Amino acid sequence: MANIDPTPMREFAISVVRQLRAAGYQALWAGGCVRDQLLGQRPKDYDVATSALPDEVRKLFGHKRTLAIGAAFGVITVLGPREAGQLDVATFRTDATYSDGRHPDAITFSTPEHDAQRRDFTINGLFFDPIEERVIDYVGGEADLAARVVRAIRDPAERIEEDKLRMLRAVRFAARLGFSIEAQTLAAIEQRADQLQVVSAERIAAEMEKILVHNSRAQGLALLRQARLLPEVLPELAEVTDFTLLARELSLLEQPSFAMAIAALLRHTAAARSPLTAAALADQIAARWRLSNHVAEGISLALRQLPQLQIATELPWPQLQRMLVQPRIGELLGLLAAVERGAGERSPQTDYCRAKLALPAEQLNPPPLLTGSDLKRAGLSPGPMFREILEQVRDQQLLGQLHTLGDAIEYAEKLAAPG
C-alpha cells in the first residue's frame, strides 16, 4: 500500500460504493478508514461494508477483478486500477460463537447495525457514507473518539472471549492514538491476560511488531504492563527492575526494526549480559514467536555486539572494523545511540563509529590482500589453519602493517611455518 496514491485509492473506494448503490445494495465505508478520517488522519486503506452477498459482489465487479480468499467470512477483495490498489468488500454480518478464540464458528448475513455490534471496539465500529458524507454510528464510537478512549463494543468480556488477540489490539490502538483503555475493557483484559496463550505465535508476533516499531512503542510497553499482558508476551522481562530506563531507551530508538526493538528490551535481562546466554535468549524468543531467521539473527547479533560497540573506542581497529562493515551496522548504531542517550551521555561511542564509517572506502574496508587461492598457489596445504592465517593477515593489513600481496604471502608463510 505504501506506493498507492491516496487520492486514486479514495476515489476508487467511492466508486465501489457508487457501483454497489447503483445495483440496489446498501454500501458504506467501515472500520479503520472511518476512524482515521474522523481523527484527521489519512486512511492507509479502505473497507466497504454492503448488503450484497459475496456471489453478488463477484458478479457485479467481475471474476477477473475480484478475489474470493475471504468469501467464507463474507469478504471479497475488489481489484482497482494499478494506482488505486485494492479493497475488501464485506457483507454485513452477525458472528456466531468463537470456539477457537479466533474465528467465528459461523456467520449470518445481517444489517449494518448488527454488523457494527459484532466488531471489537467502538472506534472501529463506525460507518461512513462517502456519497452523503455523513457518519453512521450505532455503537458510540464518535463519542469515544472525542473522549480518546478504546472501549469494547457491548460486553468487554464477550468481545475478548471471541478473540483473545483483541487484548493486544486494544493496547496497540490506545498506544498509537494516545488514548486510554476504558476501565471495564481494561479490567476484562487484566482478568483474561493469561488466556492470550491460545492465540497463535504468528498472530502475537505480528501484533507485537506493530506495537514495538511504532513511535508510540514506549506507551505500548507501559500499557502492556498495566494490562498484565507483558508477562504473557515477554516473561523474560520479569527480572527487570529499572523499567523507566528501559522505556526511555525504547522511546529513543529511531525507526527501529522489529529485531532492534526486541533487543532493546532484552538487553536489560541478566541473560543478555553473557554472549552465550544472549544467543540462547534470542533463540528462545524467536522460537516462541516463530520469527523469521532475519529477525532472529538480528536480535542475536544486537545482544552479542552491543556490549562491544559500547567500548568501541577501546577496541583494536580490526575487531571494530569487522562490525562496522556488516550489513546491519545502521540498525546496531541506532540501538547504541538510544542506549547512550538513555543514560544521559552524548553518544561518544556512536559518534566514534560513525566517524569511522565516514572514512574513504579504501581505508574503511580495503579489498583483502590475500585469499585462500593465493595460499594454495604459494604452496600451502589447505587445512584448518587457513582461516586463522587469513584472519591474521587481514588484521595486519587493516593495521597498516602489510601493503602488498607479496607482504601478505611472506607473513602467511611465517605463520604456517612449524614451531
Short mmCIF file of C-alpha atoms in Angstrom, two decimals:
data_model
loop_
_atom_site.label_atom_id
_atom_site.label_comp_id
_atom_site.label_asym_id
_atom_site.label_seq_id
_atom_site.Cartn_x
_atom_site.Cartn_y
_atom_site.Cartn_z
CA MET A 1 0.00 0.00 0.00
CA ALA A 2 2.96 2.32 0.53
CA ASN A 3 3.19 3.04 -3.20
CA ILE A 4 -0.52 3.68 -3.66
CA ASP A 5 -1.55 7.30 -4.20
CA PRO A 6 -4.20 8.06 -1.54
CA THR A 7 -6.28 10.16 -3.93
CA PRO A 8 -6.88 7.40 -6.52
CA MET A 9 -7.31 4.96 -3.61
CA ARG A 10 -10.01 7.17 -2.09
CA GLU A 11 -11.70 7.75 -5.44
CA PHE A 12 -11.73 4.03 -6.09
CA ALA A 13 -13.33 3.43 -2.66
CA ILE A 14 -16.04 5.97 -3.52
CA SER A 15 -16.62 4.38 -6.93
CA VAL A 16 -17.10 0.94 -5.38
CA VAL A 17 -19.80 2.36 -3.08
CA ARG A 18 -21.47 4.09 -6.03
CA GLN A 19 -21.48 0.92 -8.12
CA LEU A 20 -23.00 -1.13 -5.30
CA ARG A 21 -25.64 1.53 -4.66
CA ALA A 22 -26.49 1.73 -8.36
CA ALA A 23 -27.11 -2.03 -8.31
CA GLY A 24 -29.60 -1.59 -5.46
CA TYR A 25 -27.42 -2.56 -2.49
CA GLN A 26 -26.53 -0.72 0.68
CA ALA A 27 -22.84 0.23 0.83
CA LEU A 28 -20.77 2.18 3.35
CA TRP A 29 -17.14 2.65 4.31
CA ALA A 30 -16.38 0.75 7.51
CA GLY A 31 -13.85 0.40 10.30
CA GLY A 32 -10.39 1.89 10.44
CA CYS A 33 -10.73 4.20 7.45
CA VAL A 34 -13.68 5.91 9.15
CA ARG A 35 -11.80 6.19 12.45
CA ASP A 36 -8.69 7.64 10.81
CA GLN A 37 -10.68 10.12 8.74
CA LEU A 38 -12.54 11.41 11.81
CA LEU A 39 -9.20 11.82 13.60
CA GLY A 40 -7.92 13.94 10.73
CA GLN A 41 -5.55 11.22 9.55
CA ARG A 42 -5.19 9.88 6.03
CA PRO A 43 -6.58 6.32 5.87
CA LYS A 44 -4.00 3.69 4.92
CA ASP A 45 -6.68 1.67 3.15
CA TYR A 46 -10.44 1.47 2.78
CA ASP A 47 -13.01 -1.22 3.58
CA VAL A 48 -16.55 -1.29 2.25
CA ALA A 49 -19.46 -2.98 4.02
CA THR A 50 -22.50 -3.88 1.97
CA SER A 51 -25.81 -5.73 1.89
CA ALA A 52 -24.66 -7.51 -1.29
CA LEU A 53 -23.80 -11.17 -0.81
CA PRO A 54 -20.30 -12.38 -1.79
CA ASP A 55 -21.51 -14.00 -5.01
CA GLU A 56 -23.39 -10.81 -5.88
CA VAL A 57 -20.25 -8.73 -5.32
CA ARG A 58 -18.26 -11.00 -7.63
CA LYS A 59 -20.98 -10.89 -10.28
CA LEU A 60 -21.18 -7.09 -10.08
CA PHE A 61 -17.44 -6.41 -10.34
CA GLY A 62 -16.49 -9.46 -12.39
CA HIS A 63 -14.41 -12.51 -11.52
CA LYS A 64 -11.30 -11.05 -13.14
CA ARG A 65 -11.45 -8.02 -10.82
CA THR A 66 -12.23 -9.91 -7.60
CA LEU A 67 -10.61 -12.40 -5.24
CA ALA A 68 -12.67 -14.72 -3.07
CA ILE A 69 -9.99 -15.54 -0.48
CA GLY A 70 -12.18 -14.37 2.43
CA ALA A 71 -15.51 -15.44 0.97
CA ALA A 72 -16.18 -17.85 3.85
CA PHE A 73 -16.44 -14.79 6.10
CA GLY A 74 -18.36 -12.74 3.58
CA VAL A 75 -15.34 -10.82 2.27
CA ILE A 76 -14.48 -10.28 -1.39
CA THR A 77 -11.40 -8.34 -2.48
CA VAL A 78 -12.05 -5.96 -5.37
CA LEU A 79 -9.07 -5.01 -7.52
CA GLY A 80 -8.84 -1.39 -8.61
CA PRO A 81 -6.63 0.42 -11.10
CA ARG A 82 -2.88 -0.04 -10.53
CA GLU A 83 -2.57 3.38 -8.86
CA ALA A 84 -5.54 2.73 -6.54
CA GLY A 85 -4.72 -0.72 -5.19
CA GLN A 86 -7.47 -2.97 -3.87
CA LEU A 87 -10.05 -3.02 -1.10
CA ASP A 88 -12.19 -5.53 0.78
CA VAL A 89 -15.94 -5.57 0.34
CA ALA A 90 -17.61 -7.38 3.27
CA THR A 91 -21.23 -8.35 3.54
CA PHE A 92 -22.96 -7.04 6.69
CA ARG A 93 -22.89 -9.98 9.09
CA THR A 94 -23.50 -11.31 12.58
CA ASP A 95 -20.97 -13.73 14.06
CA ALA A 96 -21.76 -16.91 15.97
CA THR A 97 -19.58 -18.11 18.87
CA TYR A 98 -15.78 -18.26 18.56
CA SER A 99 -14.86 -21.75 19.76
CA ASP A 100 -11.18 -21.38 18.85
CA GLY A 101 -10.84 -17.89 20.30
CA ARG A 102 -10.08 -16.57 16.85
CA HIS A 103 -12.67 -17.27 14.13
CA PRO A 104 -16.47 -17.30 14.36
CA ASP A 105 -17.91 -20.81 14.09
CA ALA A 106 -20.46 -19.47 11.64
CA ILE A 107 -21.68 -16.17 10.23
CA THR A 108 -25.11 -14.89 9.33
CA PHE A 109 -25.56 -12.07 6.86
CA SER A 110 -27.45 -9.25 8.51
CA THR A 111 -27.79 -5.47 8.76
CA PRO A 112 -25.38 -2.54 9.28
CA GLU A 113 -26.44 -2.22 12.91
CA HIS A 114 -25.83 -5.89 13.69
CA ASP A 115 -22.56 -5.74 11.77
CA ALA A 116 -21.36 -2.85 13.92
CA GLN A 117 -22.32 -4.71 17.10
CA ARG A 118 -20.07 -7.71 16.28
CA ARG A 119 -16.90 -5.59 15.86
CA ASP A 120 -14.22 -5.20 18.53
CA PHE A 121 -14.02 -1.57 19.70
CA THR A 122 -16.40 1.33 19.32
CA ILE A 123 -13.83 3.43 17.47
CA ASN A 124 -13.62 0.63 14.87
CA GLY A 125 -17.37 0.11 14.63
CA LEU A 126 -18.22 3.28 12.71
CA PHE A 127 -19.61 3.55 9.18
CA PHE A 128 -19.33 6.46 6.76
CA ASP A 129 -21.46 7.32 3.76
CA PRO A 130 -18.98 8.84 1.27
CA ILE A 131 -21.77 9.94 -1.05
CA GLU A 132 -23.71 11.95 1.51
CA GLU A 133 -20.56 12.49 3.63
CA ARG A 134 -22.11 11.51 6.94
CA VAL A 135 -21.15 9.21 9.80
CA ILE A 136 -23.39 6.31 10.81
CA ASP A 137 -22.70 5.40 14.44
CA TYR A 138 -24.53 2.53 16.15
CA VAL A 139 -22.01 1.97 18.95
CA GLY A 140 -20.98 5.36 20.36
CA GLY A 141 -17.70 5.43 18.51
CA GLU A 142 -17.78 9.17 17.81
CA ALA A 143 -18.13 9.97 21.50
CA ASP A 144 -15.24 7.65 22.36
CA LEU A 145 -13.05 9.24 19.69
CA ALA A 146 -13.78 12.60 21.30
CA ALA A 147 -13.11 11.18 24.77
CA ARG A 148 -9.94 9.47 23.50
CA VAL A 149 -10.78 6.03 24.87
CA VAL A 150 -10.63 2.49 23.50
CA ARG A 151 -13.84 0.80 24.60
CA ALA A 152 -15.09 -2.69 23.71
CA ILE A 153 -18.45 -2.83 22.00
CA ARG A 154 -21.14 -4.10 24.40
CA ASP A 155 -19.69 -6.59 26.93
CA PRO A 156 -15.85 -6.43 27.03
CA ALA A 157 -15.61 -9.98 28.38
CA GLU A 158 -17.58 -11.33 25.42
CA ARG A 159 -15.50 -9.42 22.88
CA ILE A 160 -12.29 -10.83 24.38
CA GLU A 161 -13.66 -14.36 24.68
CA GLU A 162 -14.42 -14.24 20.97
CA ASP A 163 -10.86 -13.33 20.01
CA LYS A 164 -8.11 -13.17 22.62
CA LEU A 165 -5.87 -11.17 20.29
CA ARG A 166 -8.18 -8.22 20.89
CA MET A 167 -6.32 -7.71 24.17
CA LEU A 168 -3.15 -6.82 22.27
CA ARG A 169 -5.12 -4.86 19.69
CA ALA A 170 -6.58 -2.69 22.46
CA VAL A 171 -3.05 -1.87 23.61
CA ARG A 172 -1.92 -1.11 20.07
CA PHE A 173 -4.81 1.23 19.30
CA ALA A 174 -4.53 3.03 22.63
CA ALA A 175 -0.77 3.49 22.28
CA ARG A 176 -0.82 4.62 18.65
CA LEU A 177 -3.69 7.04 19.13
CA GLY A 178 -2.60 8.32 22.53
CA PHE A 179 -5.86 7.05 24.03
CA SER A 180 -6.59 5.33 27.33
CA ILE A 181 -8.29 1.94 27.62
CA GLU A 182 -11.75 2.30 29.13
CA ALA A 183 -11.92 0.95 32.69
CA GLN A 184 -14.24 -2.04 32.13
CA THR A 185 -12.40 -3.00 28.97
CA LEU A 186 -9.07 -2.82 30.80
CA ALA A 187 -10.43 -4.88 33.70
CA ALA A 188 -11.64 -7.56 31.28
CA ILE A 189 -8.17 -7.72 29.71
CA GLU A 190 -6.43 -7.92 33.09
CA GLN A 191 -8.68 -10.80 34.15
CA ARG A 192 -8.02 -12.77 30.94
CA ALA A 193 -4.40 -11.90 30.20
CA ASP A 194 -3.24 -15.48 30.76
CA GLN A 195 -5.62 -16.65 28.02
CA LEU A 196 -3.53 -14.88 25.39
CA GLN A 197 -1.55 -18.12 25.05
CA VAL A 198 -4.36 -19.68 22.99
CA VAL A 199 -3.55 -17.23 20.20
CA SER A 200 -1.11 -18.45 17.56
CA ALA A 201 2.51 -17.36 17.91
CA GLU A 202 2.44 -15.72 14.48
CA ARG A 203 -0.54 -13.50 15.35
CA ILE A 204 1.04 -12.45 18.65
CA ALA A 205 4.33 -11.66 16.92
CA ALA A 206 2.60 -9.64 14.21
CA GLU A 207 0.74 -7.57 16.81
CA MET A 208 3.87 -7.07 18.91
CA GLU A 209 5.77 -5.89 15.87
CA LYS A 210 3.12 -3.25 15.20
CA ILE A 211 3.42 -2.09 18.81
CA LEU A 212 7.21 -2.08 19.05
CA VAL A 213 8.21 -0.46 15.75
CA HIS A 214 5.75 2.43 16.07
CA ASN A 215 6.76 5.78 17.56
CA SER A 216 4.40 5.06 20.47
CA ARG A 217 6.34 1.91 21.47
CA ALA A 218 7.14 3.18 24.99
CA GLN A 219 3.45 3.89 25.63
CA GLY A 220 2.68 0.44 24.25
CA LEU A 221 5.11 -1.14 26.70
CA ALA A 222 3.54 0.77 29.60
CA LEU A 223 0.06 -0.37 28.57
CA LEU A 224 1.21 -3.98 28.24
CA ARG A 225 2.40 -3.80 31.86
CA GLN A 226 -0.76 -2.06 33.03
CA ALA A 227 -2.97 -4.65 31.33
CA ARG A 228 -0.89 -7.54 32.78
CA LEU A 229 -0.04 -8.73 29.28
CA LEU A 230 3.72 -8.19 29.47
CA PRO A 231 4.43 -11.40 31.44
CA GLU A 232 2.45 -13.30 28.81
CA VAL A 233 4.34 -11.98 25.80
CA LEU A 234 7.78 -11.34 27.31
CA PRO A 235 8.23 -13.26 30.58
CA GLU A 236 11.97 -12.64 30.20
CA LEU A 237 11.41 -9.09 31.43
CA ALA A 238 10.16 -10.25 34.84
CA GLU A 239 13.59 -9.64 36.40
CA VAL A 240 13.95 -6.11 35.03
CA THR A 241 13.93 -3.55 37.83
CA ASP A 242 14.51 -0.26 36.01
CA PHE A 243 11.57 -0.04 33.63
CA THR A 244 11.98 3.73 33.46
CA LEU A 245 15.37 3.34 31.79
CA LEU A 246 14.13 0.53 29.58
CA ALA A 247 11.18 2.62 28.38
CA ARG A 248 13.41 5.65 27.82
CA GLU A 249 15.81 3.68 25.65
CA LEU A 250 12.93 2.17 23.73
CA SER A 251 11.43 5.58 23.03
CA LEU A 252 14.80 6.94 21.86
CA LEU A 253 15.12 4.36 19.10
CA GLU A 254 14.61 5.98 15.71
CA GLN A 255 12.52 3.90 13.30
CA PRO A 256 13.82 0.60 14.71
CA SER A 257 13.46 -2.75 13.07
CA PHE A 258 11.50 -5.37 15.00
CA ALA A 259 14.78 -7.10 15.87
CA MET A 260 16.36 -3.97 17.36
CA ALA A 261 13.24 -3.13 19.37
CA ILE A 262 13.23 -6.62 20.90
CA ALA A 263 16.97 -6.41 21.58
CA ALA A 264 16.44 -3.06 23.34
CA LEU A 265 14.06 -4.81 25.72
CA LEU A 266 16.03 -7.99 26.24
CA ARG A 267 19.37 -6.30 26.86
CA HIS A 268 18.13 -5.41 30.37
CA THR A 269 17.82 -9.06 31.38
CA ALA A 270 20.62 -10.87 33.15
CA ALA A 271 20.80 -13.47 30.41
CA ALA A 272 21.79 -10.84 27.86
CA ARG A 273 24.94 -9.93 29.79
CA SER A 274 26.78 -13.02 28.56
CA PRO A 275 27.35 -13.62 24.82
CA LEU A 276 26.49 -17.29 25.18
CA THR A 277 23.26 -16.82 27.10
CA ALA A 278 22.33 -13.78 24.99
CA ALA A 279 22.29 -16.00 21.91
CA ALA A 280 20.14 -18.55 23.76
CA LEU A 281 17.78 -15.79 24.85
CA ALA A 282 17.38 -14.61 21.26
CA ASP A 283 16.72 -18.20 20.14
CA GLN A 284 14.11 -18.59 22.89
CA ILE A 285 12.13 -15.55 21.75
CA ALA A 286 12.47 -16.48 18.09
CA ALA A 287 11.19 -20.00 18.72
CA ARG A 288 8.26 -18.85 20.85
CA TRP A 289 7.08 -16.27 18.31
CA ARG A 290 8.20 -18.26 15.27
CA LEU A 291 10.17 -15.32 13.99
CA SER A 292 11.90 -15.30 10.63
CA ASN A 293 15.59 -16.11 10.51
CA HIS A 294 16.31 -12.50 9.58
CA VAL A 295 14.64 -11.15 12.73
CA ALA A 296 16.10 -13.86 14.97
CA GLU A 297 19.62 -13.26 13.67
CA GLY A 298 19.20 -9.52 14.20
CA ILE A 299 18.24 -9.98 17.85
CA SER A 300 21.17 -12.31 18.48
CA LEU A 301 23.62 -10.02 16.67
CA ALA A 302 22.48 -6.99 18.67
CA LEU A 303 22.71 -8.73 22.04
CA ARG A 304 26.20 -10.07 21.22
CA GLN A 305 27.72 -6.97 19.65
CA LEU A 306 26.12 -4.09 21.55
CA PRO A 307 28.44 -4.57 24.59
CA GLN A 308 31.44 -4.39 22.25
CA LEU A 309 30.16 -1.28 20.50
CA GLN A 310 29.71 0.35 23.90
CA ILE A 311 33.51 0.30 24.24
CA ALA A 312 34.24 0.95 20.55
CA THR A 313 36.99 3.49 21.26
CA GLU A 314 38.92 0.84 23.22
CA LEU A 315 38.70 -1.95 20.63
CA PRO A 316 41.52 -2.88 18.27
CA TRP A 317 40.71 -1.49 14.84
CA PRO A 318 40.44 -4.90 13.08
CA GLN A 319 37.82 -6.05 15.61
CA LEU A 320 35.77 -2.86 15.29
CA GLN A 321 36.18 -2.74 11.52
CA ARG A 322 34.56 -6.15 11.10
CA MET A 323 31.48 -4.94 12.96
CA LEU A 324 31.31 -1.65 11.09
CA VAL A 325 31.27 -3.21 7.63
CA GLN A 326 28.46 -5.69 8.30
CA PRO A 327 25.08 -5.00 6.60
CA ARG A 328 23.14 -4.31 9.83
CA ILE A 329 25.52 -1.76 11.33
CA GLY A 330 22.99 1.05 10.81
CA GLU A 331 20.47 -0.75 12.99
CA LEU A 332 23.08 -1.52 15.63
CA LEU A 333 24.28 2.08 15.82
CA GLY A 334 20.67 3.21 16.19
CA LEU A 335 20.35 0.93 19.20
CA LEU A 336 23.73 2.08 20.57
CA ALA A 337 22.70 5.74 20.26
CA ALA A 338 19.45 5.07 22.15
CA VAL A 339 21.35 3.32 24.94
CA GLU A 340 23.86 6.16 25.26
CA ARG A 341 21.22 8.87 25.17
CA GLY A 342 19.07 6.92 27.62
CA ALA A 343 21.99 7.08 30.07
CA GLY A 344 22.29 10.83 29.53
CA GLU A 345 25.52 10.57 27.55
CA ARG A 346 26.49 12.49 24.41
CA SER A 347 26.78 9.31 22.30
CA PRO A 348 30.61 9.22 22.25
CA GLN A 349 30.84 5.64 21.01
CA THR A 350 28.16 6.18 18.38
CA ASP A 351 29.91 9.33 17.15
CA TYR A 352 33.24 7.49 17.02
CA CYS A 353 31.75 4.62 14.99
CA ARG A 354 30.01 6.98 12.59
CA ALA A 355 33.23 8.94 12.09
CA LYS A 356 34.97 5.68 11.17
CA LEU A 357 32.15 4.79 8.77
CA ALA A 358 32.74 8.12 7.03
CA LEU A 359 36.31 7.11 6.11
CA PRO A 360 37.06 6.60 2.41
CA ALA A 361 36.28 3.06 1.27
CA GLU A 362 39.95 2.21 0.75
CA GLN A 363 40.58 2.98 4.43
CA LEU A 364 37.40 1.61 5.95
CA ASN A 365 37.23 -1.64 4.02
CA PRO A 366 40.11 -2.18 1.57
CA PRO A 367 39.98 -5.33 -0.58
CA PRO A 368 41.75 -8.23 1.18
CA LEU A 369 45.35 -8.66 0.14
CA LEU A 370 45.19 -12.44 0.42
CA THR A 371 42.71 -15.21 -0.39
CA GLY A 372 42.68 -18.95 0.10
CA SER A 373 43.57 -19.38 -3.58
CA ASP A 374 46.67 -17.25 -3.04
CA LEU A 375 47.71 -19.52 -0.17
CA LYS A 376 47.31 -22.61 -2.35
CA ARG A 377 49.36 -21.04 -5.15
CA ALA A 378 52.07 -20.24 -2.59
CA GLY A 379 52.29 -23.98 -1.87
CA LEU A 380 50.47 -24.07 1.45
CA SER A 381 48.27 -27.09 2.05
CA PRO A 382 44.60 -26.38 2.75
CA GLY A 383 43.52 -27.10 6.31
CA PRO A 384 42.00 -25.73 9.49
CA MET A 385 44.79 -23.14 9.73
CA PHE A 386 43.75 -21.39 6.51
CA ARG A 387 41.01 -19.36 8.13
CA GLU A 388 43.17 -18.32 11.08
CA ILE A 389 46.03 -17.33 8.74
CA LEU A 390 43.69 -15.28 6.54
CA GLU A 391 42.23 -13.51 9.58
CA GLN A 392 45.66 -12.64 10.98
CA VAL A 393 46.84 -11.39 7.60
CA ARG A 394 43.70 -9.27 7.33
CA ASP A 395 44.31 -7.85 10.83
CA GLN A 396 47.83 -6.77 9.86
CA GLN A 397 46.54 -5.26 6.62
CA LEU A 398 43.93 -3.21 8.49
CA LEU A 399 46.59 -2.07 10.96
CA GLY A 400 48.69 -0.82 8.05
CA GLN A 401 51.48 -3.37 8.54
CA LEU A 402 51.00 -5.18 5.23
CA HIS A 403 50.60 -3.40 1.89
CA THR A 404 51.14 -5.85 -0.97
CA LEU A 405 50.33 -9.42 -1.93
CA GLY A 406 53.99 -10.27 -1.51
CA ASP A 407 53.99 -8.87 2.02
CA ALA A 408 50.88 -10.88 2.80
CA ILE A 409 52.25 -14.17 1.45
CA GLU A 410 55.54 -13.72 3.32
CA TYR A 411 53.65 -13.09 6.57
CA ALA A 412 51.37 -16.09 5.93
CA GLU A 413 54.34 -18.37 5.34
CA LYS A 414 55.81 -17.32 8.70
CA LEU A 415 52.52 -18.09 10.40
CA ALA A 416 52.36 -21.50 8.73
CA ALA A 417 55.97 -22.41 9.48
CA PRO A 418 56.39 -25.26 12.03
CA GLY A 419 57.26 -24.21 15.56
#
